[in-house]
CSV table of C-alpha atoms and ligand atoms in Angstrom, one decimal:
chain,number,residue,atom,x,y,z
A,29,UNK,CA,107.1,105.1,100.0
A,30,UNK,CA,105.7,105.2,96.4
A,31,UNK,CA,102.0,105.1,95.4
A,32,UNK,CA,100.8,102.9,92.0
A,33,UNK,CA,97.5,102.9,90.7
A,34,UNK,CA,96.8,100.1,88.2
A,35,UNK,CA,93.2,100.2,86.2
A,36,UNK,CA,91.5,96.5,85.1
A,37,UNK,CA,93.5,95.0,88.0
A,38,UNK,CA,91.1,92.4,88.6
A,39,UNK,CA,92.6,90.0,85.7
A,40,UNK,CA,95.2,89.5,82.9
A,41,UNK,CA,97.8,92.2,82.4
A,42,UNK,CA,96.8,94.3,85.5
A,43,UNK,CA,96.7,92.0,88.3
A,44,UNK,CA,100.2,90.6,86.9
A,45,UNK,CA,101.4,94.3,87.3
A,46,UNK,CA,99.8,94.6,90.8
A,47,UNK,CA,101.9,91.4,91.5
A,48,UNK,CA,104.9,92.8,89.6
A,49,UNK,CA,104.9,96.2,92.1
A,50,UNK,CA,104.0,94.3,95.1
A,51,UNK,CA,107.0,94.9,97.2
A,52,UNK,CA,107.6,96.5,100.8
A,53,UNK,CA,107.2,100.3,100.6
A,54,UNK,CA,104.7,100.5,98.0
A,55,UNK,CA,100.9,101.0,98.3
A,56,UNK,CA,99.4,99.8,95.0
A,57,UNK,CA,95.5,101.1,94.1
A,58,UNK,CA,93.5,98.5,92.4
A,59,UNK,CA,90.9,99.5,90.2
A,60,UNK,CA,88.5,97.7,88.4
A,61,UNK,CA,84.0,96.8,88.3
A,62,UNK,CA,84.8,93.2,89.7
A,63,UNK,CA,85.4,94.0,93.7
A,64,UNK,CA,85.8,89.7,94.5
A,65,UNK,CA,88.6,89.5,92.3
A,66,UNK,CA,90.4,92.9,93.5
A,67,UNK,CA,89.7,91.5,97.1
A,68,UNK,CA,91.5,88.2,96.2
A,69,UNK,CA,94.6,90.4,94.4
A,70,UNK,CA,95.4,92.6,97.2
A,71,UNK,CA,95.2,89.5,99.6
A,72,UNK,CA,98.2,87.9,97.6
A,73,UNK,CA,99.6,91.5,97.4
A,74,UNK,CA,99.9,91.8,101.5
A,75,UNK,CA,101.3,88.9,101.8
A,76,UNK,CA,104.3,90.3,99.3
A,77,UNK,CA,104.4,93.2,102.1
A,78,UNK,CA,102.8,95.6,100.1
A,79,UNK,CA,99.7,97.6,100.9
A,80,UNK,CA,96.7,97.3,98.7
A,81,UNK,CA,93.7,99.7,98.6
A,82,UNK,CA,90.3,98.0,96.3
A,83,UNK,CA,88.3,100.5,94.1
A,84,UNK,CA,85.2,99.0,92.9
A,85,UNK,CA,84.6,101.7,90.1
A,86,UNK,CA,84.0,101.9,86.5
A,87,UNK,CA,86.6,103.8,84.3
A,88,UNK,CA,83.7,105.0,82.1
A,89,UNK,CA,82.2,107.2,84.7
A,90,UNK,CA,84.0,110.7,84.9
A,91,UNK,CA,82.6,111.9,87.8
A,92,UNK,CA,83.3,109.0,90.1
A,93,UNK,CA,87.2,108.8,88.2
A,94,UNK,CA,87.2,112.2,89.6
A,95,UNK,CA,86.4,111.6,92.7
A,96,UNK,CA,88.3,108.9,93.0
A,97,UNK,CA,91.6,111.0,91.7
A,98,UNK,CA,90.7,113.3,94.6
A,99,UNK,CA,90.6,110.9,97.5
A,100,UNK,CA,93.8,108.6,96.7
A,101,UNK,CA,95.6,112.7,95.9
A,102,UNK,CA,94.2,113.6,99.5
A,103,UNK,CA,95.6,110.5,101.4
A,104,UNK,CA,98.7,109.5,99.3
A,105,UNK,CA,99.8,112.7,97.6
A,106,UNK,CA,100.7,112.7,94.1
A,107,UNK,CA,101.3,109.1,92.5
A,108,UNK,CA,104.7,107.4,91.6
A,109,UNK,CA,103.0,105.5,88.8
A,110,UNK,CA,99.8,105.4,87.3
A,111,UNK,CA,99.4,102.0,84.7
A,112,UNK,CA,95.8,102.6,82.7
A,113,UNK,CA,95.7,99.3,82.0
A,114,UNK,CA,91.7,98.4,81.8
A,115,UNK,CA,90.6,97.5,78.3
A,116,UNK,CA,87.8,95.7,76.1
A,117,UNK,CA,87.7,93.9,73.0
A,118,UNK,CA,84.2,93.2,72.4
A,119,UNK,CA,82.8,90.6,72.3
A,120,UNK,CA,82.0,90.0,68.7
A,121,UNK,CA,85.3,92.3,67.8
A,122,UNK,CA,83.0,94.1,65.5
A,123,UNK,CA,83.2,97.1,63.1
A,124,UNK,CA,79.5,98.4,64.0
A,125,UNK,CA,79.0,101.7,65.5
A,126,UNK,CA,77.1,100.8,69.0
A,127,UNK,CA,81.0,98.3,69.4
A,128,UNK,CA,83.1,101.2,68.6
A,129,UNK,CA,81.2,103.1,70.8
A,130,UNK,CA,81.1,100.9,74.0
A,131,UNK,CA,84.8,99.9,73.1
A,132,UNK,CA,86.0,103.9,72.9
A,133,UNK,CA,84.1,104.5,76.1
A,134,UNK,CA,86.4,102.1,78.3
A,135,UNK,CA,89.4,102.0,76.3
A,136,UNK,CA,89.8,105.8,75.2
A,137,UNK,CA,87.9,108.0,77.1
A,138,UNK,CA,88.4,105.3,80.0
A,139,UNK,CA,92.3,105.6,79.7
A,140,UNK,CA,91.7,110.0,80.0
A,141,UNK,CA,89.4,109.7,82.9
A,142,UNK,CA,92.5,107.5,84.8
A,143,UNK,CA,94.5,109.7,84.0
A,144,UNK,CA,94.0,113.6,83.1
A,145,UNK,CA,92.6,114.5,87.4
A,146,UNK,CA,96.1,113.0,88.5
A,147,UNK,CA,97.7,115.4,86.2
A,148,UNK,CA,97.7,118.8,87.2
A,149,UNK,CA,99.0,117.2,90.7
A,150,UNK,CA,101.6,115.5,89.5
A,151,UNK,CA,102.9,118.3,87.2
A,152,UNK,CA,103.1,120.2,90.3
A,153,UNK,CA,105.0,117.2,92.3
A,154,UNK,CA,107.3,117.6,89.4
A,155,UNK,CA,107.4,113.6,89.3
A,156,UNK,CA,105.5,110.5,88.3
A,157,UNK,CA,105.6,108.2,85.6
A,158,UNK,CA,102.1,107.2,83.3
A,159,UNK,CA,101.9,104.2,81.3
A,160,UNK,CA,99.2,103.9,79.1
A,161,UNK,CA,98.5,100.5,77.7
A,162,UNK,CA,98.1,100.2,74.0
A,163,UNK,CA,98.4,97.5,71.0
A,164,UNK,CA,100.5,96.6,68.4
A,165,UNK,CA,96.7,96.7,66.7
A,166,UNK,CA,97.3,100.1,67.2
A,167,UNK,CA,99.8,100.5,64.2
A,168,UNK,CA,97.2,99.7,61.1
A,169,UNK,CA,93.8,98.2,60.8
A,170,UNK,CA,94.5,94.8,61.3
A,171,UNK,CA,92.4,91.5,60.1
A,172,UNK,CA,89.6,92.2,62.3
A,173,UNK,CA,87.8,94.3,65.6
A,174,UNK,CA,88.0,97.3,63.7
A,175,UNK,CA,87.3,99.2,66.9
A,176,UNK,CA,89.5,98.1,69.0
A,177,UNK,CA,92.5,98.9,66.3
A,178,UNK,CA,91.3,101.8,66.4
A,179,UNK,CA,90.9,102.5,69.5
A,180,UNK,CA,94.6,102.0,70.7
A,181,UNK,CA,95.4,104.2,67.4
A,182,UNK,CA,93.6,107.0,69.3
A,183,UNK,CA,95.1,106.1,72.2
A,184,UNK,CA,99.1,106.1,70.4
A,185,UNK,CA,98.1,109.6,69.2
A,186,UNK,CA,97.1,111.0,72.7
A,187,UNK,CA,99.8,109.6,74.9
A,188,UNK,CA,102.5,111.6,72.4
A,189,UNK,CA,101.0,114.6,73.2
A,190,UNK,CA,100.4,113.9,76.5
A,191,UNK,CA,103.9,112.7,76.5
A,192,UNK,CA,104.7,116.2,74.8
A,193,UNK,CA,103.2,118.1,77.3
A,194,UNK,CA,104.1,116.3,81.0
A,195,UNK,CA,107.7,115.2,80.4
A,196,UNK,CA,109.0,118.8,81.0
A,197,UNK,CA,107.6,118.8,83.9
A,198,UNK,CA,109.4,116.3,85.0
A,199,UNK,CA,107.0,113.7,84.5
A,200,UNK,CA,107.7,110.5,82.3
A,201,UNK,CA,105.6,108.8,79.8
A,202,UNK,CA,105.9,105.5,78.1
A,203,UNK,CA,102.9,103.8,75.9
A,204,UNK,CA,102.8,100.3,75.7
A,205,UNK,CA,102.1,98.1,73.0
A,206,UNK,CA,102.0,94.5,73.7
A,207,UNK,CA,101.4,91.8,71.2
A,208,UNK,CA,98.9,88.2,72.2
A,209,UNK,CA,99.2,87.8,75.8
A,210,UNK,CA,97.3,85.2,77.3
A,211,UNK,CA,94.6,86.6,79.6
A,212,UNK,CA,90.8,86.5,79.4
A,213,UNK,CA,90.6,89.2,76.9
A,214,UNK,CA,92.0,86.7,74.2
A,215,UNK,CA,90.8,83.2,75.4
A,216,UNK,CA,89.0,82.4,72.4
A,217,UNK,CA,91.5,83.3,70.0
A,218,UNK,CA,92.7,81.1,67.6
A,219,UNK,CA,96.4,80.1,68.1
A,220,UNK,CA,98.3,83.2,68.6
A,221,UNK,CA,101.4,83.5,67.4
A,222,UNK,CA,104.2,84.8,70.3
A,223,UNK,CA,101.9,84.6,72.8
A,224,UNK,CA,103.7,85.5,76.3
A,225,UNK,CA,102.1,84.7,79.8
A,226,UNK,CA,101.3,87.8,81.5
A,227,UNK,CA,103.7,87.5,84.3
A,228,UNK,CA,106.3,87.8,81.4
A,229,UNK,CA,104.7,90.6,80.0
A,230,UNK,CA,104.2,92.4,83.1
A,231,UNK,CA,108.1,91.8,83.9
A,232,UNK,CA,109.0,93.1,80.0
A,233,UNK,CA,106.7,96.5,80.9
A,234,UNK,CA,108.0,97.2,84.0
A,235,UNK,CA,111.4,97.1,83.0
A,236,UNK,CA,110.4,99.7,80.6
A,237,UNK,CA,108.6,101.9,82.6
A,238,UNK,CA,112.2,101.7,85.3
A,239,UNK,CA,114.2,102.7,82.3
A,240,UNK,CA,111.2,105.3,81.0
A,241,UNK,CA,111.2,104.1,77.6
A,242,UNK,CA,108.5,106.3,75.6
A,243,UNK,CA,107.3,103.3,73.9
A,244,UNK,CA,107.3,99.6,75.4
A,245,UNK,CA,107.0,97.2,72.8
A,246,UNK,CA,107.0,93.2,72.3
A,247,UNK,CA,107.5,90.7,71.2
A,248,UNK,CA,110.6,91.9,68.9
A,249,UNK,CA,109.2,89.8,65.8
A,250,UNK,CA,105.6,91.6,65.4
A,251,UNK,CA,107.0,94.7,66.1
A,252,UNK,CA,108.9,94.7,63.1
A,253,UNK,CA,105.8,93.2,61.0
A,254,UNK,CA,103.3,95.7,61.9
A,255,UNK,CA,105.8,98.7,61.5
A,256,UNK,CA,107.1,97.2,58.1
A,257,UNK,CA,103.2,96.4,57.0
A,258,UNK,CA,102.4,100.4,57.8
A,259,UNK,CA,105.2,101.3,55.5
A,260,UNK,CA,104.1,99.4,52.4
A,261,UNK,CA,101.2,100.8,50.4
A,262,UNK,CA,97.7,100.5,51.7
A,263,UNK,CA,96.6,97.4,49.6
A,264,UNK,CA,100.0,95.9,49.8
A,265,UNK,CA,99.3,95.2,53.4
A,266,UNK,CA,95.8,94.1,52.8
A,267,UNK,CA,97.0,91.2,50.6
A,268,UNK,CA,100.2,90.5,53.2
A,269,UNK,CA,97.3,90.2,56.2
A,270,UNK,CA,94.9,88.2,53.8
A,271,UNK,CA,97.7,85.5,53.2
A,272,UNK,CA,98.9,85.0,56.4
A,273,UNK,CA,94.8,85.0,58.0
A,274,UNK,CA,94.0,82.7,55.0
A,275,UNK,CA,97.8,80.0,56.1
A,276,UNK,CA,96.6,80.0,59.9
B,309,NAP,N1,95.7,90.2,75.9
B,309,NAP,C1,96.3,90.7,74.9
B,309,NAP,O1,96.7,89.9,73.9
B,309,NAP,C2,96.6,92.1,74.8
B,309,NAP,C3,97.4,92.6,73.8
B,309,NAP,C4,97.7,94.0,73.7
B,309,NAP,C5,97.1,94.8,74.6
B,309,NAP,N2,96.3,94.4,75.6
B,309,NAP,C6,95.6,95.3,76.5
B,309,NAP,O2,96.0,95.0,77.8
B,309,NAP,C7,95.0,95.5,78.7
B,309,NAP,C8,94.5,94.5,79.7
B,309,NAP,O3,93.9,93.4,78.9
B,309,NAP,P1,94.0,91.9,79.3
B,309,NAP,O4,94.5,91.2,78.2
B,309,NAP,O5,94.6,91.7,80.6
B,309,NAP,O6,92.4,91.5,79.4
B,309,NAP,P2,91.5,91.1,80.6
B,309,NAP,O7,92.0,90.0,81.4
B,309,NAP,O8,90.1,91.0,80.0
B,309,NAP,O9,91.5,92.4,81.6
B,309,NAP,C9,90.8,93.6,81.3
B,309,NAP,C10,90.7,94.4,82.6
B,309,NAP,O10,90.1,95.6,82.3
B,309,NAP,C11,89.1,95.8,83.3
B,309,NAP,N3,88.0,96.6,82.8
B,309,NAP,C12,87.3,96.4,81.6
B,309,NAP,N4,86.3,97.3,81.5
B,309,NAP,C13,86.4,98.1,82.6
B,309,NAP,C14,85.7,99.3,83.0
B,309,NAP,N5,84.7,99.8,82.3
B,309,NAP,N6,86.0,99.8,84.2
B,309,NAP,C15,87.1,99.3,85.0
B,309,NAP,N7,87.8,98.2,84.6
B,309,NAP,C16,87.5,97.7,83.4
B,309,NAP,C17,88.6,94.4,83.7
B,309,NAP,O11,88.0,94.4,85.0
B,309,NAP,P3,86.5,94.3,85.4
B,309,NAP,O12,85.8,93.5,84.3
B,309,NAP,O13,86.5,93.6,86.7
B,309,NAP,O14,86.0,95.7,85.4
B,309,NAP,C18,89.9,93.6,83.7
B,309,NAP,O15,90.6,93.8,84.9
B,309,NAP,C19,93.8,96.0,77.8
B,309,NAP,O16,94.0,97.4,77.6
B,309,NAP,C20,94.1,95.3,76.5
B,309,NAP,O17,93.6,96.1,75.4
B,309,NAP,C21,96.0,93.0,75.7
């Protein structure tokens, strides 16, 4: 019997992962502010034979996170997997400090208040896997949404030491960095280049997360762009991002 708790279940990446874990065996906690949509998720889940549990919460709130932690460690135990998935882009993907703010609420501090109560619990289990999902905008400032680069930077960061402290405890951590998938998040974008589904996505991360890869990253092609553009000089990467912003 394994236990998986997925934050922002309710569209895009996390309710493909729901759908990815939905097997016979496993109850799967779905987390996310929009309880209609986690209702219609865990319908589709039970009919894959899995068992679904709906938490209408808000991964900003500490105290209710907490709680939360408590009540899923009190029924289920210790969790198999937890995917801290739920993320923003904001809306204008701007630079200003009230964006970064409301972006590093849900996708920083978010991401720590998913995780950090299951911790001491699973350390003690002596098992468990946490993905934490990041960006390939986590590498380097990229074009735009300052913020959000930045907030997946600070998220890279804290998952290797995180991952530094758990794994000998037999705990395994893996941070993912995705390039454009199509969800809600990016529905306005202009034409993305590499854009997977996010069933395909989903499939590519949980294969990662079987084999407990520290870092899950696609597609191959924009991985090697954004580590080559971090190894060129600042500016040399401005003008590389300039040219290809000003050709699409
Ligand atoms: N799409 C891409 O190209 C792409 C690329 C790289 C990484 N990612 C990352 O993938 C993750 C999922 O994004 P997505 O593309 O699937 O976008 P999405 O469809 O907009 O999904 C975002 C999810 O996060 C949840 N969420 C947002 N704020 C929340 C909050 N305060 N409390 C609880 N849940 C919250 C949303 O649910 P509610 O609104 O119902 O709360 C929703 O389920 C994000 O971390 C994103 O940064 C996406």
């Amino acid at each position: 019997m394994s236990t998986v708790l997925i934050s922002g279940a309710s569209s895009g990446l996390g309710w493909a992962l729901a759908l990815c874990y939905a097997e016979p065996g496993t109850t799967i906690h779905l987390l996310a502010r929009r309880a209609d949509r986690l209702s219609a998720l865990s319908f589709e889940i039970s009919k894959r034979g899995s068992h679904a549990v709906i938490h209408k919460e808000d991964v900003r709130d500490r105290h209710r996170m907490e709680s939360l932690a408590k009540k899923i460690l009190d029924a289920d135990g210790s969790p198999s997997l937890i995917i801290a998935n739920a993320g923003v882009s904001g809306e204008s993907g701007g630079n200003d400090a009230q964006t970064m703010k409301e972006i590093l609420d849900t996708n920083v501090l978010g991401v720590l208040h998913t995780v950090l109560p299951f911790l001491p619990a699973m350390k003690t289990a002596g098992s468990g896997r946490i993905a934490i999902i990041g960006s390939l905008a986590g590498y380097r400032g990229l074009t735009k949404g300052g913020a959000y680069c930045a907030s997946k930077a600070a998220l890279s960061a804290w998952t290797d030491v995180i991952r530094y402290e758990s794994e000998s405890f037999g705990l395994t951590v893996s941070l993912v960095n995705p390039g454009f998938i199509k969800t809600e998040m990016t529905r306005h974008n202009p034409p993305m280049p590499f854009v997977l589904s996010a069933d395909e996505a989903a499939r590519r991360i949980r294969i990662g997360i079987d084999k407990g890869a520290a870092r899950i990253e696609f597609p191959l092609f924009l991985v090697l762009l954004v580590r080559f553009l971090t190894l060129l000089p600042p500016r040399w990467g401005d003008r590389i991002l300039r040219l290809s912003s000003s050709s699409s």
